PDB file of C-alpha atoms in Angstrom:
ATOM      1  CA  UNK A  23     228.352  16.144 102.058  1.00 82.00           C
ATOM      2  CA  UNK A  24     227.022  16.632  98.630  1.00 87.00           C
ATOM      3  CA  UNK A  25     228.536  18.827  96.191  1.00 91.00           C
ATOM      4  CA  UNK A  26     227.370  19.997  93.011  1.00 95.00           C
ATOM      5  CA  UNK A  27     229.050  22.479  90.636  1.00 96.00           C
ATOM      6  CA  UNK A  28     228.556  23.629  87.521  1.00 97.00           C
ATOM      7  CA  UNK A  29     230.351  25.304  84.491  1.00 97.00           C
ATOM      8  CA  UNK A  30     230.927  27.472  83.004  1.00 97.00           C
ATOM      9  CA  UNK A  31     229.556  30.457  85.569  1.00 96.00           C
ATOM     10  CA  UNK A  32     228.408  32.381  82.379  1.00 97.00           C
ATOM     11  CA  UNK A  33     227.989  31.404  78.621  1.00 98.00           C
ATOM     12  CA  UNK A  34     227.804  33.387  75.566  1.00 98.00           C
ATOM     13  CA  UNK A  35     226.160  32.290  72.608  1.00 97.00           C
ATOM     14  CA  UNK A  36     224.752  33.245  69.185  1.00 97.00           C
ATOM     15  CA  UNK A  37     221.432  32.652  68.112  1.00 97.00           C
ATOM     16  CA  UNK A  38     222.135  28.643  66.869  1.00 96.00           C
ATOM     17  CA  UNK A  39     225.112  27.948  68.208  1.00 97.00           C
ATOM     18  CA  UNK A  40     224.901  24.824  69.833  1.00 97.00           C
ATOM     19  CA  UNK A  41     226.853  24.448  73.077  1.00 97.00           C
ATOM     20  CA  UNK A  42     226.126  22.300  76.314  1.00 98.00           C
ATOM     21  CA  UNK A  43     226.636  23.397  80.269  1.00 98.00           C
ATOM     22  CA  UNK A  44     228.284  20.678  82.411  1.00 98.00           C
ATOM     23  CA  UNK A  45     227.020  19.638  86.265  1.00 98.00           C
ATOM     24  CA  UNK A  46     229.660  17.739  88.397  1.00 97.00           C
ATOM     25  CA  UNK A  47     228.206  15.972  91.438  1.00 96.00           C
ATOM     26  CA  UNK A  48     229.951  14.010  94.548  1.00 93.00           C
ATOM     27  CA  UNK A  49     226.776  12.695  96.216  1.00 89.00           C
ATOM     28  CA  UNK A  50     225.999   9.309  98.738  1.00 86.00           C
ATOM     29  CA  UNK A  51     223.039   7.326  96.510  1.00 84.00           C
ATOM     30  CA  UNK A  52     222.135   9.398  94.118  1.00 87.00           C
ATOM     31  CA  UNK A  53     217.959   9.454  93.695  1.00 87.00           C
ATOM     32  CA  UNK A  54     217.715  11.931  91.069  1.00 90.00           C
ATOM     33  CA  UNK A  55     219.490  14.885  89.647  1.00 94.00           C
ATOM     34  CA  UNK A  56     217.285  17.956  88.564  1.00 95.00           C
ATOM     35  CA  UNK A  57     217.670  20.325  86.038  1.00 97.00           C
ATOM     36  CA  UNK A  58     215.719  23.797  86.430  1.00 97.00           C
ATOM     37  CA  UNK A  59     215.538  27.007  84.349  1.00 98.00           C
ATOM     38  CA  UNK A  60     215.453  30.518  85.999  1.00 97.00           C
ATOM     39  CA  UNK A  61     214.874  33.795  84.747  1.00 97.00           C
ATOM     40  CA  UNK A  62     215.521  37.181  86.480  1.00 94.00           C
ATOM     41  CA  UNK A  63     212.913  37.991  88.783  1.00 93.00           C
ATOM     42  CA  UNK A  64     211.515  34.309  89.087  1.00 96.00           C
ATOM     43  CA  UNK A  65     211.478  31.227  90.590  1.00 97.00           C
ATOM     44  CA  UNK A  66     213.193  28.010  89.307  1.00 97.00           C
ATOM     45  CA  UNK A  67     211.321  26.423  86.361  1.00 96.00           C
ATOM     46  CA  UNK A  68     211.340  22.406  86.470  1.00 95.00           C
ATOM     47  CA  UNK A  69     212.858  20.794  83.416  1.00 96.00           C
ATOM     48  CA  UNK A  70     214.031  17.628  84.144  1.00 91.00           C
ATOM     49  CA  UNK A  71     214.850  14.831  85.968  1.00 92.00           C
ATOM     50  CA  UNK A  72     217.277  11.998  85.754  1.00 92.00           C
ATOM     51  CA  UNK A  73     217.844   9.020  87.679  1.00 88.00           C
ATOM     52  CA  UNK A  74     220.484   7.045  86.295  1.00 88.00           C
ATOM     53  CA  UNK A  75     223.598   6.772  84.524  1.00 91.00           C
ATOM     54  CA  UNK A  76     223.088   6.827  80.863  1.00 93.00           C
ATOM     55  CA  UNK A  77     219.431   8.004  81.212  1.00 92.00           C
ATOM     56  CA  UNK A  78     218.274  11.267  78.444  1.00 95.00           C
ATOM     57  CA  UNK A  79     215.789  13.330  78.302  1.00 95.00           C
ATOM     58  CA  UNK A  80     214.839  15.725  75.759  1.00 95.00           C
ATOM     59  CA  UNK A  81     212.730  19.257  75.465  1.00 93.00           C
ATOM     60  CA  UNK A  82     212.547  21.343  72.681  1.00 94.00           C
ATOM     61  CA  UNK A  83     216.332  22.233  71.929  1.00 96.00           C
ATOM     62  CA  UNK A  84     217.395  20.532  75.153  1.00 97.00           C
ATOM     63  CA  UNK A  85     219.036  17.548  76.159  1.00 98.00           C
ATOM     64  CA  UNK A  86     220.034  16.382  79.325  1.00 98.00           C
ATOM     65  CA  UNK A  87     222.544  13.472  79.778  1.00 97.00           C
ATOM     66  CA  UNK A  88     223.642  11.803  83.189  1.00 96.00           C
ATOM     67  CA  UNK A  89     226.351   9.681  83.871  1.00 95.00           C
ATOM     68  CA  UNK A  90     228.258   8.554  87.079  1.00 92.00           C
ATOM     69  CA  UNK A  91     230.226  11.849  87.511  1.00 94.00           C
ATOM     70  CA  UNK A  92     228.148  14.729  85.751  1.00 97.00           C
ATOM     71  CA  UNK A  93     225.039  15.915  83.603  1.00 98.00           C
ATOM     72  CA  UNK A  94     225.650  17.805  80.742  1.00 98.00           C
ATOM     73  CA  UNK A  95     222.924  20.023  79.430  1.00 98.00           C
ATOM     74  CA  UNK A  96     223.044  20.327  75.668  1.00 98.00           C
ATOM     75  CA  UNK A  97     221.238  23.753  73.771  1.00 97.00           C
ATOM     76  CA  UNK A  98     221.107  22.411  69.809  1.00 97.00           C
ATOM     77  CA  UNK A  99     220.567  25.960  68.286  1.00 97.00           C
ATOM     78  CA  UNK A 100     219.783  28.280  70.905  1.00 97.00           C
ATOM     79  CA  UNK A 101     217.221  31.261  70.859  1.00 97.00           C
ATOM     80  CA  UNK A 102     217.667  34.396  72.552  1.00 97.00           C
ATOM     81  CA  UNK A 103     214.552  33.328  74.543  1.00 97.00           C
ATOM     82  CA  UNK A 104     216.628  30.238  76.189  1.00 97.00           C
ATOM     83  CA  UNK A 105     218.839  33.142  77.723  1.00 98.00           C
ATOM     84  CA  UNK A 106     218.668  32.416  81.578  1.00 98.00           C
ATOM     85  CA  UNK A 107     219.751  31.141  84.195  1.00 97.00           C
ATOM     86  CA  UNK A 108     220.401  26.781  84.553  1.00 98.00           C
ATOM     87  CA  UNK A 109     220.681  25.681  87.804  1.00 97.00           C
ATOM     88  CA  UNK A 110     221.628  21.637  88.797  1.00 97.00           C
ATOM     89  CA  UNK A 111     220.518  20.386  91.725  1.00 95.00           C
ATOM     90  CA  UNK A 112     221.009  17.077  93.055  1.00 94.00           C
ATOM     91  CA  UNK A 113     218.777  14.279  95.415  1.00 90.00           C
ATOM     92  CA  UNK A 114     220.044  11.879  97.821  1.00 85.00           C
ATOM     93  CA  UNK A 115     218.122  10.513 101.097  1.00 75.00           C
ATOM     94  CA  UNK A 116     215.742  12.471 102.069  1.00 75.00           C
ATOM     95  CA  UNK A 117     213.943  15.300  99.933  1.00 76.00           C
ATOM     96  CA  UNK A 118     216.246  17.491 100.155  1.00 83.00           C
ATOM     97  CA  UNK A 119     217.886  19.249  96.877  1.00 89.00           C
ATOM     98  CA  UNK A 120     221.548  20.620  96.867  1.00 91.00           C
ATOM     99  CA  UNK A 121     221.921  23.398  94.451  1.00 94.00           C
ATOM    100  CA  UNK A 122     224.953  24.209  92.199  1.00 94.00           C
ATOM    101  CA  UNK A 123     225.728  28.362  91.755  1.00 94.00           C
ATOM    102  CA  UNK A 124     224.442  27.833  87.668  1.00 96.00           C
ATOM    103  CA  UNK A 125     225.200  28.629  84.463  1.00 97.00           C
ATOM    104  CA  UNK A 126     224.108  32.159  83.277  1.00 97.00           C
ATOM    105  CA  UNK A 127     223.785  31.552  79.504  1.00 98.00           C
ATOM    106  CA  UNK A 128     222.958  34.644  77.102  1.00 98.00           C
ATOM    107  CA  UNK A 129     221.962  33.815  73.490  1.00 97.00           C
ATOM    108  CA  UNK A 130     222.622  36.984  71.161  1.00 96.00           C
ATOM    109  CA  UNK A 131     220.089  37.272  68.107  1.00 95.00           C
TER     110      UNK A 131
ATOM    111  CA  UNK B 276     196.376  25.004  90.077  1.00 65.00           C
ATOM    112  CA  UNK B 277     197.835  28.302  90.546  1.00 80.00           C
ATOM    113  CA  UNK B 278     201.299  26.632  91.380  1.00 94.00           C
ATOM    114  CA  UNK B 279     202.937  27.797  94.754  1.00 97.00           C
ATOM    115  CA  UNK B 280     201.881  31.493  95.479  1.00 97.00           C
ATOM    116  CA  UNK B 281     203.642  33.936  97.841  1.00 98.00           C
ATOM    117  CA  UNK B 282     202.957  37.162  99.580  1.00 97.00           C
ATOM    118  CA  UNK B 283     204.546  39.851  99.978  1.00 97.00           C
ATOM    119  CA  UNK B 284     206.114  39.943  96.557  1.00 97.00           C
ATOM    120  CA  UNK B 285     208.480  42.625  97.796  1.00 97.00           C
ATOM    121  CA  UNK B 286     208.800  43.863 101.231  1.00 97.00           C
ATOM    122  CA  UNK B 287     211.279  46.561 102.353  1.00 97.00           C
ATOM    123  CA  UNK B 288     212.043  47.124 105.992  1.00 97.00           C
ATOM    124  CA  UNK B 289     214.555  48.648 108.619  1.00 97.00           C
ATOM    125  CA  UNK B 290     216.197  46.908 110.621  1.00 97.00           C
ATOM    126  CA  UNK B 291     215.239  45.899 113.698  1.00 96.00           C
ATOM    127  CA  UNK B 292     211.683  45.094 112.451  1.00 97.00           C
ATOM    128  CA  UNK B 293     210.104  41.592 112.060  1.00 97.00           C
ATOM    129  CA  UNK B 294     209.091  40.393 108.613  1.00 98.00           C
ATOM    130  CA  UNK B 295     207.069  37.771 108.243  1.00 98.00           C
ATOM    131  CA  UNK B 296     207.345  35.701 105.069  1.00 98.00           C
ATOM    132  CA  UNK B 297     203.927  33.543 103.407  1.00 98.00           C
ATOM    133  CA  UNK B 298     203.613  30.663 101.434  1.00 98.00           C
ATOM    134  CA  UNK B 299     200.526  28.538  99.768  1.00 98.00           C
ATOM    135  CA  UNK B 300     201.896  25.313  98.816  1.00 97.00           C
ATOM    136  CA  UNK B 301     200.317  23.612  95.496  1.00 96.00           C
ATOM    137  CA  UNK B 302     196.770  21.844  96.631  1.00 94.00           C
ATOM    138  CA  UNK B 303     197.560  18.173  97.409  1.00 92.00           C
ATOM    139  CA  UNK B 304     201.625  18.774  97.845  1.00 93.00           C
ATOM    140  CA  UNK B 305     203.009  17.568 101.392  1.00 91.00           C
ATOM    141  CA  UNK B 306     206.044  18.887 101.407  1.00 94.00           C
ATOM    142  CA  UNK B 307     207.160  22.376 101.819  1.00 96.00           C
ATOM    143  CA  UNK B 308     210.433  23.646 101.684  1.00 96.00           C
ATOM    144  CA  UNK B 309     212.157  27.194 102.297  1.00 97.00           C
ATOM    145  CA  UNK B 310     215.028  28.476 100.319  1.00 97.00           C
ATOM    146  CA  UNK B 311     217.311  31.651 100.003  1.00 97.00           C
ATOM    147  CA  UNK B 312     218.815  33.080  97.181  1.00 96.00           C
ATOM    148  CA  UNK B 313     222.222  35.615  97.341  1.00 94.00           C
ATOM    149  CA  UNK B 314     224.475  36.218  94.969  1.00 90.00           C
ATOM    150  CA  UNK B 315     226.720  35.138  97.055  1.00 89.00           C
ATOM    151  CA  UNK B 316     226.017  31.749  98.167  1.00 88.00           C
ATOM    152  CA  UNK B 317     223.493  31.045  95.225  1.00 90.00           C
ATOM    153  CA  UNK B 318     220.110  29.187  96.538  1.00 93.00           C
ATOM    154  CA  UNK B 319     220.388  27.478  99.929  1.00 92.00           C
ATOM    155  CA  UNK B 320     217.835  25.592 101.396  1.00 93.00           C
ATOM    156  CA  UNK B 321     216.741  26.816 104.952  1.00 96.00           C
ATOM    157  CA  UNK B 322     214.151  24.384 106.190  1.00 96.00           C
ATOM    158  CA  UNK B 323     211.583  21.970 104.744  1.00 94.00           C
ATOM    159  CA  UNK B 324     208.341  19.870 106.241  1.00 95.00           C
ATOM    160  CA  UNK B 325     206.982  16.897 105.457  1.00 92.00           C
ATOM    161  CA  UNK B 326     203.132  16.679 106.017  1.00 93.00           C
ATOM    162  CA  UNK B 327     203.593  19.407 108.214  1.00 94.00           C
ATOM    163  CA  UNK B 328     206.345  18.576 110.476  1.00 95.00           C
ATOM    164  CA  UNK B 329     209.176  20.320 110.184  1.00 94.00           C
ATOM    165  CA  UNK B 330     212.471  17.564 108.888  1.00 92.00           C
ATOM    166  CA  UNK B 331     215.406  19.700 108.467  1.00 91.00           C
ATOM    167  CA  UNK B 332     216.104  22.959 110.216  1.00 92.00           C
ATOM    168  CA  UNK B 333     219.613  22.364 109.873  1.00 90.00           C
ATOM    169  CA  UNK B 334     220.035  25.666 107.072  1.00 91.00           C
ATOM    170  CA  UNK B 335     218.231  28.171 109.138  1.00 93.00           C
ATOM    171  CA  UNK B 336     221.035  30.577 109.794  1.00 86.00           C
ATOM    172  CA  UNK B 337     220.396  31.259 113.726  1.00 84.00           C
ATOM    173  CA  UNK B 338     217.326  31.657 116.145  1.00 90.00           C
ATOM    174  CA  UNK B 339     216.153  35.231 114.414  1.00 95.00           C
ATOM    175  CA  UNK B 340     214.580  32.918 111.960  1.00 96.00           C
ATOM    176  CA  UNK B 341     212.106  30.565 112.649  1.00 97.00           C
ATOM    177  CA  UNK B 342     209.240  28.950 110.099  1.00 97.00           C
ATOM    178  CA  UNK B 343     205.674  27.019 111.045  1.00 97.00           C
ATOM    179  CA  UNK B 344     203.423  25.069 109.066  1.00 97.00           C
ATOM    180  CA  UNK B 345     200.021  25.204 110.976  1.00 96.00           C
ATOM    181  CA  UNK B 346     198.183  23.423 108.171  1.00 95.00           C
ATOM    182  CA  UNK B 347     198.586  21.644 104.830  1.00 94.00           C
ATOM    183  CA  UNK B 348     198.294  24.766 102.642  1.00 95.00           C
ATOM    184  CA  UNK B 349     199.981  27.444 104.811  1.00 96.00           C
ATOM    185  CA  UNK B 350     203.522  28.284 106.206  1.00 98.00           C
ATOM    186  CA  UNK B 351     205.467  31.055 107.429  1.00 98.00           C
ATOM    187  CA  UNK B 352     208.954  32.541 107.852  1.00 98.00           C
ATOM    188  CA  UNK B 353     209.430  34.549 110.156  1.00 98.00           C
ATOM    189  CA  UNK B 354     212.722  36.679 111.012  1.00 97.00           C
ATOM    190  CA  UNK B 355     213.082  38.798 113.923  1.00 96.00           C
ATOM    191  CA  UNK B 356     214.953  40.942 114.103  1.00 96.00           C
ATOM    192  CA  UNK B 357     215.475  41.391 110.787  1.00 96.00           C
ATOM    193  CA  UNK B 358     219.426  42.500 109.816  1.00 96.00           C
ATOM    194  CA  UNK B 359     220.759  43.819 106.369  1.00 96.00           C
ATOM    195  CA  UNK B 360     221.973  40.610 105.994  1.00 95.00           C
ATOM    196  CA  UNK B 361     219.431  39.110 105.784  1.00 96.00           C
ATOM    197  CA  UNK B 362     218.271  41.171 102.450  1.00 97.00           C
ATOM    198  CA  UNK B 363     217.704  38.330  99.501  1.00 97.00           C
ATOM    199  CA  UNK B 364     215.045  36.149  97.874  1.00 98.00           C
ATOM    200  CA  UNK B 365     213.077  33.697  99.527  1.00 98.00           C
ATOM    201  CA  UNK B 366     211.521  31.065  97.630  1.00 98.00           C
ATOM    202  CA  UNK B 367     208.963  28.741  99.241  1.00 98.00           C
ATOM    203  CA  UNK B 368     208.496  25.124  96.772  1.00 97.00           C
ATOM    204  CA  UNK B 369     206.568  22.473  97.224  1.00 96.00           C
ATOM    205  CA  UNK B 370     206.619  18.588  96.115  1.00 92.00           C
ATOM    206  CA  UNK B 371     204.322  15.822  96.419  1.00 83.00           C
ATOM    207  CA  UNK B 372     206.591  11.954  95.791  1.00 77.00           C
ATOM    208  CA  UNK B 373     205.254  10.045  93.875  1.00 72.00           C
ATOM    209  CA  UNK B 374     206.103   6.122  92.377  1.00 73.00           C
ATOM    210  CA  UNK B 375     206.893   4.848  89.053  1.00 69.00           C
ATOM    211  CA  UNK B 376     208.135   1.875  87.529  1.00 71.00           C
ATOM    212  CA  UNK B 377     211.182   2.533  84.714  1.00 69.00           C
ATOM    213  CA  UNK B 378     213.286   0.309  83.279  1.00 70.00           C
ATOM    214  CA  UNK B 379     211.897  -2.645  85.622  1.00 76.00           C
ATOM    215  CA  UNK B 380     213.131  -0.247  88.710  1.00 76.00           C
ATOM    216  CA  UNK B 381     210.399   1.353  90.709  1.00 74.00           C
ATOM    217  CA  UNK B 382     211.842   5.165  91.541  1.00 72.00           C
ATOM    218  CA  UNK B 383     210.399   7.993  93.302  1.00 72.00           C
ATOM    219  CA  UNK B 384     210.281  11.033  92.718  1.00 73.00           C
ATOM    220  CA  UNK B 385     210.206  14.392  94.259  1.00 81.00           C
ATOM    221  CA  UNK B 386     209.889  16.952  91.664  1.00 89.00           C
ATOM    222  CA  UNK B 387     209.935  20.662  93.524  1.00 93.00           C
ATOM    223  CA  UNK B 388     208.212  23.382  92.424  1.00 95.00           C
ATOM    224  CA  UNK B 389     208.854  26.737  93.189  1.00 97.00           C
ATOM    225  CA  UNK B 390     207.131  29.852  93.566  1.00 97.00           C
ATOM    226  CA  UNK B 391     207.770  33.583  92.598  1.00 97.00           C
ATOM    227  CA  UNK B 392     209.954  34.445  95.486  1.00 97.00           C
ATOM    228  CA  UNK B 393     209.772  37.481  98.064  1.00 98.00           C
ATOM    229  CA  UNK B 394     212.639  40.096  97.292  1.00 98.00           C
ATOM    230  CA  UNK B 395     213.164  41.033 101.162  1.00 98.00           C
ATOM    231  CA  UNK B 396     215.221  44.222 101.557  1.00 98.00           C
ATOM    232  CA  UNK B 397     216.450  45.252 104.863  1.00 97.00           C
ATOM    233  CA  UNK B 398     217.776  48.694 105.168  1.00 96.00           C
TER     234      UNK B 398
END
């Protein structure tokens, strides 16, 4: 079965402190792992995906990395407007996604 | 494209009562998939369909819920009857795969996109 989980549950920064949110996976052929921004009252916002160990892909102040094991996210000097909600999601056979619980991050001006 | 629209925004009900649920996938998407959100157990996927045809019923949580997709641009979820329980957000998404070529691999992809949700209260 796969399992995705991320950390921490909730995340606390100031305006420009740079921090990054972590995504461990256990998944059977791994097609693609998603990254997706939510904020209250809305549905999950596509940011990225990535496919294979190694792979990067930037945005604005984020980052995402992939290896074997995990993604990290990486925030290089937050805003208080990239306060939300990350959520991981993973993509084996199929089209299904698996979700993790995310990371509520806060960014304090 | 208007992206993935669905109706009603909010509905509030007793329980007892059947609530049905409506999504508009994005024009040229052919798959459709049906998810709930709880605090609890986060965002779990109920039930998607593949040019139409439902693939995985596997997360609907028993026979009070049942979805259709009569046509490309149109599905349903339907609960009856309708418990406190069942009180969340549905989200419908929809994704279209398509093919690339990337570091000499070709990959597909199934990017999801999701729509505002329906906050479903059941008192």
């Amino acid at each position: 079965e796969d399992q995705v989980t991320q950390s921490p549950e909730a995340l606390r920064l100031q305006e420009g402190e740079s921090s990054s949110l972590n995504c461990s996976y256990t998944v059977s052929g791994l097609r693609g792992l998603f990254w997706y921004r939510q904020d209250p009252g809305k549905g999950p916002e596509f940011l990225f995906t990535l496919y294979s160990a190694g792979e990067e892909k930037e945005k604005e102040r984020l980052k995402a990395t992939l290896t074997k094991k995990e993604s990290f996210l990486h925030i290089t000097a937050p805003k208080p407007e990239d306060s939300a909600t990350y959520l991981c999601a993973v993509q084996a056979a199929g089209s299904r996604l698996t979700f993790g619980e995310g990371t509520q991050l806060t960014v304090n001006p | 494209d208007a992206g993935v629209i669905q109706s009603p925004r909010h509905e509030v009900t007793e329980m007892g009562q059947e609530v049905t649920l409506r999504c508009k996938p994005i024009s040229g998407h052919n798959s459709l998939f049906w998810y709930r959100q709880t605090m609890m157990r986060g965002l779990e996927l109920l039930i998607y369909f593949n040019n139409n045809v439902p693939i995985d019923d596997s997360g609907m949580p028993e026979d009070r819920f049942s979805a259709k997709m009569p046509n490309a641009s149109f599905s349903t979820l339907k609960i009856q009857p309708s418990e406190p329980r069942d009180s969340a957000v549905y989200f419908c998404a929809s994704s279209s795969r398509t093919q690339f070529r990337t570091s000499g691999k070709l990959r597909g992809t199934d990017t999801q996109y999701f729509g505002p949700g329906t906050r479903l209260t059941v008192l």
